[in-house]
mmCIF file of C-alpha atoms and ligand atoms in Angstrom:
data_model
loop_
_atom_site.group_PDB
_atom_site.id
_atom_site.type_symbol
_atom_site.label_atom_id
_atom_site.label_comp_id
_atom_site.label_asym_id
_atom_site.label_seq_id
_atom_site.Cartn_x
_atom_site.Cartn_y
_atom_site.Cartn_z
ATOM 1 C CA MET A 1 -49.303 14.178 -18.476
ATOM 2 C CA LYS A 2 -46.316 15.692 -20.265
ATOM 3 C CA LYS A 3 -42.967 15.399 -18.577
ATOM 4 C CA THR A 4 -42.438 19.086 -17.782
ATOM 5 C CA ILE A 5 -45.955 19.475 -16.440
ATOM 6 C CA LEU A 6 -45.364 16.447 -14.270
ATOM 7 C CA ILE A 7 -42.178 17.885 -12.802
ATOM 8 C CA ILE A 8 -43.886 21.210 -12.150
ATOM 9 C CA ALA A 9 -46.836 19.438 -10.517
ATOM 10 C CA ILE A 10 -44.542 17.421 -8.229
ATOM 11 C CA THR A 11 -42.487 20.503 -7.298
ATOM 12 C CA LEU A 12 -45.592 22.615 -6.599
ATOM 13 C CA ALA A 13 -47.105 19.831 -4.531
ATOM 14 C CA PHE A 14 -43.961 19.772 -2.414
ATOM 15 C CA PHE A 15 -44.190 23.518 -1.757
ATOM 16 C CA ASN A 16 -47.869 23.241 -0.961
ATOM 17 C CA CYS A 17 -47.314 20.397 1.430
ATOM 18 C CA LYS A 18 -49.044 21.778 4.548
ATOM 19 C CA ASN A 19 -48.429 19.257 7.247
ATOM 20 C CA ASN A 20 -51.116 16.945 5.878
ATOM 21 C CA LYS A 21 -48.888 14.168 7.088
ATOM 22 C CA GLN A 22 -49.994 11.950 9.910
ATOM 23 C CA GLU A 23 -53.476 13.420 10.091
ATOM 24 C CA ASN A 24 -54.968 12.280 13.424
ATOM 25 C CA GLY A 25 -51.513 10.932 14.177
ATOM 26 C CA LYS A 26 -52.066 8.103 11.696
ATOM 27 C CA PRO A 27 -49.590 7.382 8.859
ATOM 28 C CA ASN A 28 -50.934 8.472 5.423
ATOM 29 C CA ILE A 29 -50.609 5.619 2.964
ATOM 30 C CA VAL A 30 -51.142 5.872 -0.760
ATOM 31 C CA THR A 31 -51.683 2.735 -2.856
ATOM 32 C CA THR A 32 -52.208 2.115 -6.570
ATOM 33 C CA THR A 33 -54.361 -0.944 -7.429
ATOM 34 C CA THR A 34 -57.509 -2.021 -5.561
ATOM 35 C CA MET A 35 -55.818 -5.325 -4.575
ATOM 36 C CA ILE A 36 -53.064 -3.461 -2.767
ATOM 37 C CA THR A 37 -55.517 -0.978 -1.219
ATOM 38 C CA ASP A 38 -57.559 -3.862 0.205
ATOM 39 C CA LEU A 39 -54.424 -5.569 1.521
ATOM 40 C CA VAL A 40 -53.092 -2.447 3.292
ATOM 41 C CA LYS A 41 -56.524 -1.847 4.893
ATOM 42 C CA ASN A 42 -56.460 -5.392 6.237
ATOM 43 C CA ILE A 43 -52.998 -5.039 7.782
ATOM 44 C CA GLY A 44 -53.180 -1.354 8.807
ATOM 45 C CA GLY A 45 -56.754 -1.519 10.121
ATOM 46 C CA ASP A 46 -57.927 1.587 12.023
ATOM 47 C CA LEU A 47 -54.430 2.835 12.681
ATOM 48 C CA VAL A 48 -53.645 4.097 9.160
ATOM 49 C CA ASN A 49 -55.228 6.373 6.534
ATOM 50 C CA VAL A 50 -55.297 4.566 3.162
ATOM 51 C CA GLN A 51 -55.966 6.319 -0.131
ATOM 52 C CA GLY A 52 -56.131 4.125 -3.240
ATOM 53 C CA LEU A 53 -55.475 5.929 -6.523
ATOM 54 C CA MET A 54 -57.264 3.418 -8.740
ATOM 55 C CA GLY A 55 -60.901 2.441 -8.303
ATOM 56 C CA SER A 56 -62.864 -0.604 -9.341
ATOM 57 C CA GLY A 57 -62.840 -1.298 -13.106
ATOM 58 C CA VAL A 58 -59.694 0.792 -13.651
ATOM 59 C CA ASP A 59 -56.971 -0.596 -15.890
ATOM 60 C CA PRO A 60 -53.560 -0.117 -14.183
ATOM 61 C CA HIS A 61 -51.626 -0.530 -17.471
ATOM 62 C CA LEU A 62 -53.214 2.636 -18.839
ATOM 63 C CA TYR A 63 -53.704 4.664 -15.645
ATOM 64 C CA LYS A 64 -52.139 8.133 -15.637
ATOM 65 C CA ALA A 65 -51.610 10.244 -12.534
ATOM 66 C CA SER A 66 -53.804 13.332 -12.194
ATOM 67 C CA GLU A 67 -52.538 16.415 -10.412
ATOM 68 C CA GLY A 68 -54.665 15.409 -7.451
ATOM 69 C CA ASP A 69 -52.869 12.054 -7.404
ATOM 70 C CA VAL A 70 -49.500 13.753 -7.464
ATOM 71 C CA SER A 71 -50.307 15.807 -4.376
ATOM 72 C CA LYS A 72 -51.594 12.671 -2.587
ATOM 73 C CA LEU A 73 -48.303 10.952 -3.414
ATOM 74 C CA VAL A 74 -46.245 13.906 -2.233
ATOM 75 C CA ASN A 75 -48.147 14.070 1.051
ATOM 76 C CA ALA A 76 -47.912 10.314 1.676
ATOM 77 C CA ASP A 77 -45.814 8.820 4.462
ATOM 78 C CA ILE A 78 -45.681 5.481 2.607
ATOM 79 C CA ILE A 79 -46.476 4.581 -1.034
ATOM 80 C CA PHE A 80 -47.169 0.969 -1.985
ATOM 81 C CA TYR A 81 -47.492 -0.155 -5.597
ATOM 82 C CA ASN A 82 -47.261 -3.420 -7.518
ATOM 83 C CA GLY A 83 -44.233 -2.778 -9.709
ATOM 84 C CA LEU A 84 -42.764 -4.985 -12.493
ATOM 85 C CA HIS A 85 -44.149 -2.254 -14.780
ATOM 86 C CA LEU A 86 -47.807 -3.106 -14.073
ATOM 87 C CA GLU A 87 -48.473 0.602 -13.526
ATOM 88 C CA GLY A 88 -46.688 1.442 -16.781
ATOM 89 C CA LYS A 89 -47.658 5.104 -16.952
ATOM 90 C CA LEU A 90 -46.801 5.826 -13.286
ATOM 91 C CA VAL A 91 -43.183 4.641 -13.432
ATOM 92 C CA GLU A 92 -41.970 8.137 -14.294
ATOM 93 C CA VAL A 93 -43.876 9.655 -11.355
ATOM 94 C CA PHE A 94 -42.405 7.103 -8.939
ATOM 95 C CA GLU A 95 -38.898 7.734 -10.252
ATOM 96 C CA LYS A 96 -39.348 11.447 -9.628
ATOM 97 C CA MET A 97 -40.570 10.682 -6.109
ATOM 98 C CA GLU A 98 -37.420 8.685 -5.435
ATOM 99 C CA SER A 99 -35.287 11.651 -6.414
ATOM 100 C CA GLN A 100 -37.310 13.758 -3.913
ATOM 101 C CA THR A 101 -36.270 11.515 -0.999
ATOM 102 C CA LYS A 102 -39.498 9.519 -0.991
ATOM 103 C CA THR A 103 -39.183 5.841 -1.756
ATOM 104 C CA PRO A 104 -42.300 4.202 -3.175
ATOM 105 C CA ILE A 105 -42.346 0.489 -2.326
ATOM 106 C CA ALA A 106 -42.904 -1.921 -5.231
ATOM 107 C CA LEU A 107 -44.276 -5.017 -3.502
ATOM 108 C CA ALA A 108 -43.653 -7.407 -6.421
ATOM 109 C CA GLU A 109 -39.960 -6.468 -6.669
ATOM 110 C CA ASP A 110 -39.165 -8.532 -3.584
ATOM 111 C CA ILE A 111 -40.325 -11.821 -5.119
ATOM 112 C CA ASP A 112 -37.582 -14.264 -6.133
ATOM 113 C CA LYS A 113 -37.256 -13.377 -9.855
ATOM 114 C CA SER A 114 -36.288 -16.942 -10.811
ATOM 115 C CA THR A 115 -39.852 -18.067 -9.879
ATOM 116 C CA LEU A 116 -41.605 -15.390 -11.970
ATOM 117 C CA ILE A 117 -43.090 -15.878 -15.432
ATOM 118 C CA GLY A 118 -41.015 -14.087 -18.035
ATOM 119 C CA SER A 119 -42.475 -11.623 -20.563
ATOM 120 C CA ASP A 120 -41.178 -9.551 -23.453
ATOM 121 C CA TYR A 121 -44.132 -7.136 -23.202
ATOM 122 C CA PHE A 122 -42.903 -5.368 -20.084
ATOM 123 C CA ALA A 123 -39.756 -3.341 -19.501
ATOM 124 C CA SER A 124 -39.393 -5.406 -16.297
ATOM 125 C CA ASN A 125 -39.124 -8.590 -18.474
ATOM 126 C CA TYR A 126 -41.625 -10.299 -16.111
ATOM 127 C CA ASP A 127 -45.361 -10.819 -16.085
ATOM 128 C CA PRO A 128 -46.526 -8.408 -13.329
ATOM 129 C CA HIS A 129 -49.897 -10.095 -12.522
ATOM 130 C CA VAL A 130 -48.369 -11.843 -9.490
ATOM 131 C CA TRP A 131 -51.370 -11.427 -7.126
ATOM 132 C CA PHE A 132 -52.988 -14.451 -8.814
ATOM 133 C CA ASN A 133 -50.472 -16.616 -6.980
ATOM 134 C CA ILE A 134 -51.678 -16.592 -3.370
ATOM 135 C CA ALA A 135 -48.197 -17.400 -2.068
ATOM 136 C CA TYR A 136 -46.937 -14.164 -3.627
ATOM 137 C CA PHE A 137 -49.831 -12.189 -2.155
ATOM 138 C CA LYS A 138 -48.877 -13.605 1.268
ATOM 139 C CA GLN A 139 -45.389 -12.152 0.684
ATOM 140 C CA PHE A 140 -47.018 -8.784 -0.090
ATOM 141 C CA ALA A 141 -48.862 -8.997 3.254
ATOM 142 C CA SER A 142 -45.683 -9.718 5.196
ATOM 143 C CA LYS A 143 -43.852 -6.847 3.499
ATOM 144 C CA VAL A 144 -46.688 -4.402 4.218
ATOM 145 C CA ALA A 145 -46.729 -5.418 7.919
ATOM 146 C CA ALA A 146 -42.941 -4.981 8.136
ATOM 147 C CA VAL A 147 -43.008 -1.542 6.530
ATOM 148 C CA LEU A 148 -45.912 -0.341 8.744
ATOM 149 C CA SER A 149 -44.119 -1.622 11.872
ATOM 150 C CA ALA A 150 -40.921 0.186 10.917
ATOM 151 C CA LYS A 151 -42.783 3.456 10.293
ATOM 152 C CA ASP A 152 -45.000 3.173 13.366
ATOM 153 C CA PRO A 153 -43.099 0.903 15.837
ATOM 154 C CA LYS A 154 -45.379 1.589 18.802
ATOM 155 C CA ASN A 155 -48.173 -0.317 16.978
ATOM 156 C CA SER A 156 -46.055 -3.131 15.579
ATOM 157 C CA VAL A 157 -47.860 -5.789 17.657
ATOM 158 C CA TYR A 158 -51.187 -4.693 16.161
ATOM 159 C CA TYR A 159 -49.861 -4.860 12.565
ATOM 160 C CA SER A 160 -48.254 -8.210 13.203
ATOM 161 C CA GLU A 161 -51.478 -9.637 14.683
ATOM 162 C CA ASN A 162 -53.490 -8.380 11.666
ATOM 163 C CA LYS A 163 -50.964 -9.971 9.351
ATOM 164 C CA LYS A 164 -51.260 -13.286 11.161
ATOM 165 C CA GLN A 165 -55.053 -13.271 10.871
ATOM 166 C CA TYR A 166 -54.949 -12.224 7.204
ATOM 167 C CA LEU A 167 -52.425 -14.918 6.277
ATOM 168 C CA ALA A 168 -54.713 -17.489 7.917
ATOM 169 C CA LYS A 169 -57.611 -16.227 5.779
ATOM 170 C CA LEU A 170 -55.454 -16.562 2.654
ATOM 171 C CA ASP A 171 -54.662 -20.170 3.607
ATOM 172 C CA THR A 172 -58.380 -20.877 3.941
ATOM 173 C CA LEU A 173 -58.959 -19.218 0.551
ATOM 174 C CA GLN A 174 -56.271 -21.431 -1.000
ATOM 175 C CA SER A 175 -57.941 -24.651 0.200
ATOM 176 C CA THR A 176 -61.432 -23.459 -0.786
ATOM 177 C CA ILE A 177 -60.212 -22.665 -4.317
ATOM 178 C CA LYS A 178 -58.416 -25.977 -4.694
ATOM 179 C CA SER A 179 -61.544 -27.898 -3.746
ATOM 180 C CA ILE A 180 -63.731 -25.947 -6.208
ATOM 181 C CA ILE A 181 -61.217 -26.458 -9.041
ATOM 182 C CA GLU A 182 -60.975 -30.187 -8.336
ATOM 183 C CA THR A 183 -64.586 -30.496 -9.539
ATOM 184 C CA LEU A 184 -63.530 -29.372 -13.039
ATOM 185 C CA PRO A 185 -62.000 -32.157 -15.188
ATOM 186 C CA LYS A 186 -58.380 -31.434 -16.188
ATOM 187 C CA GLU A 187 -59.116 -31.386 -19.944
ATOM 188 C CA LYS A 188 -61.657 -28.583 -19.407
ATOM 189 C CA ARG A 189 -59.155 -26.300 -17.700
ATOM 190 C CA ILE A 190 -58.683 -23.844 -20.554
ATOM 191 C CA LEU A 191 -59.133 -20.167 -19.700
ATOM 192 C CA VAL A 192 -59.635 -17.721 -22.584
ATOM 193 C CA THR A 193 -59.853 -14.069 -21.497
ATOM 194 C CA ALA A 194 -59.448 -10.544 -22.891
ATOM 195 C CA HIS A 195 -55.798 -10.065 -21.851
ATOM 196 C CA ASP A 196 -53.096 -12.258 -20.348
ATOM 197 C CA ALA A 197 -53.629 -11.536 -16.642
ATOM 198 C CA PHE A 198 -54.101 -15.136 -15.536
ATOM 199 C CA ASN A 199 -50.764 -16.852 -16.229
ATOM 200 C CA TYR A 200 -49.913 -17.170 -12.524
ATOM 201 C CA PHE A 201 -53.433 -18.455 -11.875
ATOM 202 C CA GLY A 202 -52.986 -21.007 -14.650
ATOM 203 C CA LYS A 203 -49.637 -22.143 -13.324
ATOM 204 C CA SER A 204 -51.014 -22.533 -9.800
ATOM 205 C CA TYR A 205 -54.119 -24.569 -10.701
ATOM 206 C CA GLY A 206 -53.256 -26.359 -13.956
ATOM 207 C CA PHE A 207 -55.115 -24.184 -16.463
ATOM 208 C CA GLU A 208 -53.980 -23.499 -19.989
ATOM 209 C CA VAL A 209 -54.382 -19.720 -20.248
ATOM 210 C CA VAL A 210 -54.820 -17.727 -23.442
ATOM 211 C CA GLY A 211 -55.324 -13.968 -23.555
ATOM 212 C CA LEU A 212 -56.591 -12.257 -26.683
ATOM 213 C CA GLN A 213 -54.461 -9.202 -26.072
ATOM 214 C CA GLY A 214 -50.910 -9.560 -24.872
ATOM 215 C CA LEU A 215 -50.008 -9.183 -21.220
ATOM 216 C CA SER A 216 -50.692 -5.492 -21.298
ATOM 217 C CA THR A 217 -53.916 -3.877 -22.533
ATOM 218 C CA ALA A 218 -51.761 -1.179 -24.155
ATOM 219 C CA THR A 219 -51.646 -3.220 -27.361
ATOM 220 C CA GLU A 220 -54.858 -4.031 -29.269
ATOM 221 C CA ALA A 221 -55.554 -7.518 -30.565
ATOM 222 C CA GLY A 222 -55.391 -7.769 -34.362
ATOM 223 C CA VAL A 223 -57.767 -9.558 -36.739
ATOM 224 C CA GLN A 224 -55.234 -12.384 -37.158
ATOM 225 C CA ASP A 225 -55.083 -12.943 -33.395
ATOM 226 C CA VAL A 226 -58.875 -13.197 -33.262
ATOM 227 C CA GLN A 227 -58.980 -15.737 -36.138
ATOM 228 C CA LYS A 228 -56.173 -17.816 -34.629
ATOM 229 C CA LEU A 229 -57.799 -17.901 -31.200
ATOM 230 C CA ALA A 230 -61.209 -18.727 -32.707
ATOM 231 C CA ALA A 231 -59.636 -21.768 -34.415
ATOM 232 C CA PHE A 232 -58.050 -22.798 -31.087
ATOM 233 C CA ILE A 233 -61.418 -22.553 -29.274
ATOM 234 C CA ILE A 234 -63.133 -24.707 -31.900
ATOM 235 C CA ASN A 235 -60.302 -27.255 -31.971
ATOM 236 C CA LYS A 236 -60.226 -27.610 -28.160
ATOM 237 C CA ASN A 237 -64.015 -27.486 -27.895
ATOM 238 C CA VAL A 238 -63.876 -24.668 -25.302
ATOM 239 C CA LYS A 239 -67.351 -24.026 -23.884
ATOM 240 C CA ALA A 240 -66.940 -20.492 -22.578
ATOM 241 C CA ILE A 241 -64.707 -17.431 -22.787
ATOM 242 C CA PHE A 242 -64.568 -14.507 -20.328
ATOM 243 C CA VAL A 243 -64.683 -10.725 -20.293
ATOM 244 C CA GLU A 244 -62.758 -8.724 -17.718
ATOM 245 C CA SER A 245 -64.090 -5.827 -15.667
ATOM 246 C CA SER A 246 -61.126 -3.568 -16.468
ATOM 247 C CA VAL A 247 -60.927 -4.277 -20.238
ATOM 248 C CA PRO A 248 -63.522 -3.237 -22.864
ATOM 249 C CA LYS A 249 -65.895 -6.117 -23.774
ATOM 250 C CA ARG A 250 -65.595 -5.640 -27.515
ATOM 251 C CA THR A 251 -62.471 -7.766 -27.984
ATOM 252 C CA ILE A 252 -64.078 -10.849 -26.432
ATOM 253 C CA GLU A 253 -67.360 -10.200 -28.305
ATOM 254 C CA ALA A 254 -65.358 -10.079 -31.567
ATOM 255 C CA LEU A 255 -63.846 -13.423 -30.663
ATOM 256 C CA GLN A 256 -67.248 -14.948 -29.923
ATOM 257 C CA ALA A 257 -68.541 -13.644 -33.276
ATOM 258 C CA ALA A 258 -65.542 -15.192 -35.084
ATOM 259 C CA VAL A 259 -66.266 -18.599 -33.488
ATOM 260 C CA ASN A 260 -69.988 -18.322 -34.309
ATOM 261 C CA SER A 261 -69.282 -17.374 -37.933
ATOM 262 C CA LYS A 262 -67.604 -20.759 -38.345
ATOM 263 C CA GLY A 263 -70.778 -22.523 -37.233
ATOM 264 C CA HIS A 264 -69.615 -23.243 -33.689
ATOM 265 C CA ASN A 265 -70.916 -21.877 -30.419
ATOM 266 C CA VAL A 266 -68.976 -20.414 -27.508
ATOM 267 C CA GLU A 267 -70.604 -18.684 -24.540
ATOM 268 C CA ILE A 268 -69.438 -15.635 -22.635
ATOM 269 C CA GLY A 269 -68.992 -17.247 -19.243
ATOM 270 C CA GLY A 270 -69.130 -14.057 -17.188
ATOM 271 C CA THR A 271 -66.982 -11.133 -16.136
ATOM 272 C CA LEU A 272 -63.741 -11.836 -14.301
ATOM 273 C CA TYR A 273 -61.897 -9.396 -12.072
ATOM 274 C CA SER A 274 -58.334 -9.373 -13.323
ATOM 275 C CA ASP A 275 -56.450 -6.126 -12.755
ATOM 276 C CA ALA A 276 -59.034 -4.469 -10.476
ATOM 277 C CA LEU A 277 -61.422 -5.663 -7.775
ATOM 278 C CA GLY A 278 -65.216 -5.181 -7.837
ATOM 279 C CA ASN A 279 -67.025 -2.221 -6.249
ATOM 280 C CA ALA A 280 -66.042 -1.251 -2.740
ATOM 281 C CA GLY A 281 -68.486 -2.666 -0.174
ATOM 282 C CA THR A 282 -69.298 -5.789 -2.221
ATOM 283 C CA VAL A 283 -67.832 -9.261 -1.753
ATOM 284 C CA GLU A 284 -65.885 -8.919 -5.040
ATOM 285 C CA GLY A 285 -64.520 -5.651 -3.725
ATOM 286 C CA THR A 286 -62.045 -7.602 -1.581
ATOM 287 C CA TYR A 287 -59.105 -9.687 -2.787
ATOM 288 C CA ILE A 288 -60.444 -12.828 -1.085
ATOM 289 C CA GLY A 289 -63.996 -12.317 -2.395
ATOM 290 C CA MET A 290 -62.718 -11.544 -5.895
ATOM 291 C CA PHE A 291 -60.636 -14.739 -6.031
ATOM 292 C CA GLU A 292 -63.471 -16.996 -4.943
ATOM 293 C CA TYR A 293 -65.913 -15.252 -7.294
ATOM 294 C CA ASN A 294 -63.537 -15.654 -10.249
ATOM 295 C CA VAL A 295 -62.994 -19.336 -9.542
ATOM 296 C CA ASN A 296 -66.698 -20.057 -9.168
ATOM 297 C CA THR A 297 -67.453 -18.160 -12.410
ATOM 298 C CA ILE A 298 -64.731 -19.993 -14.346
ATOM 299 C CA VAL A 299 -65.593 -23.480 -13.040
ATOM 300 C CA ASN A 300 -69.380 -23.077 -13.471
ATOM 301 C CA ALA A 301 -69.021 -21.851 -17.069
ATOM 302 C CA LEU A 302 -66.480 -24.470 -18.189
ATOM 303 C CA LYS A 303 -68.067 -27.525 -16.555
HETATM 304 ZN ZN1 ZN B 1 -53.077 -6.719 -16.841
#
């Protein structure tokens, strides 16, 4: 959306704002990625209305706000997004919101920056794929509960209880994942995917992680990158590489073809959920289900 159109859309949406707020007395919450939508539903439960802008399979790096999105944002009581420039094309919209007395909350901005993985690809200078560190996602959960309690203090006990239960589930997830990964020998822990979404995952569980595209899908991989990575796969004897649900398959297929053309074989080990969850209503449509599914897919293919 062009800048002037965007400003007009935001202004019009403000004028058209017909008390949509607090429909049924519940706070209206707008979220960006499916991971954050799932989290807010877990903490807010039945006491909030949650509208996620991005669906399953949607790439947040490339996502642009539609006019419908802008009016959802304008009518929201609370806006949660990832931040660190993950939602690269929405930054301008959020900045405009701020100037209109609405403060969108970037959950990743609260994380201690000295613990983040640096990156030259993003204007934030940090890798924004922080949800692949469960400890960071626990921080997201605590922040969401605190913001909901401040907005809707009469239900703060409910939000706090939901947070407690969700944090316990994340702890269980952490130990389940660790025990699955322990079955994969250390020298086989090499994860090759379409783009660099898994650096925090790699750091947490001892994987060497290589993405064919850079951290953002906004830049295409070149022929040289494909050849270099093909040589790496052959040299390290990597058994499988992975496609991602929110990135076109062709880049990984080109990589597989490059390895095969040198007389070696590498399998496509499955589809990982990186920047978006699976379909709503399925196990992979939740953060917890997605994480376990990814780990099982990776470990089974690389064993
Ligand atoms: Zn990404």
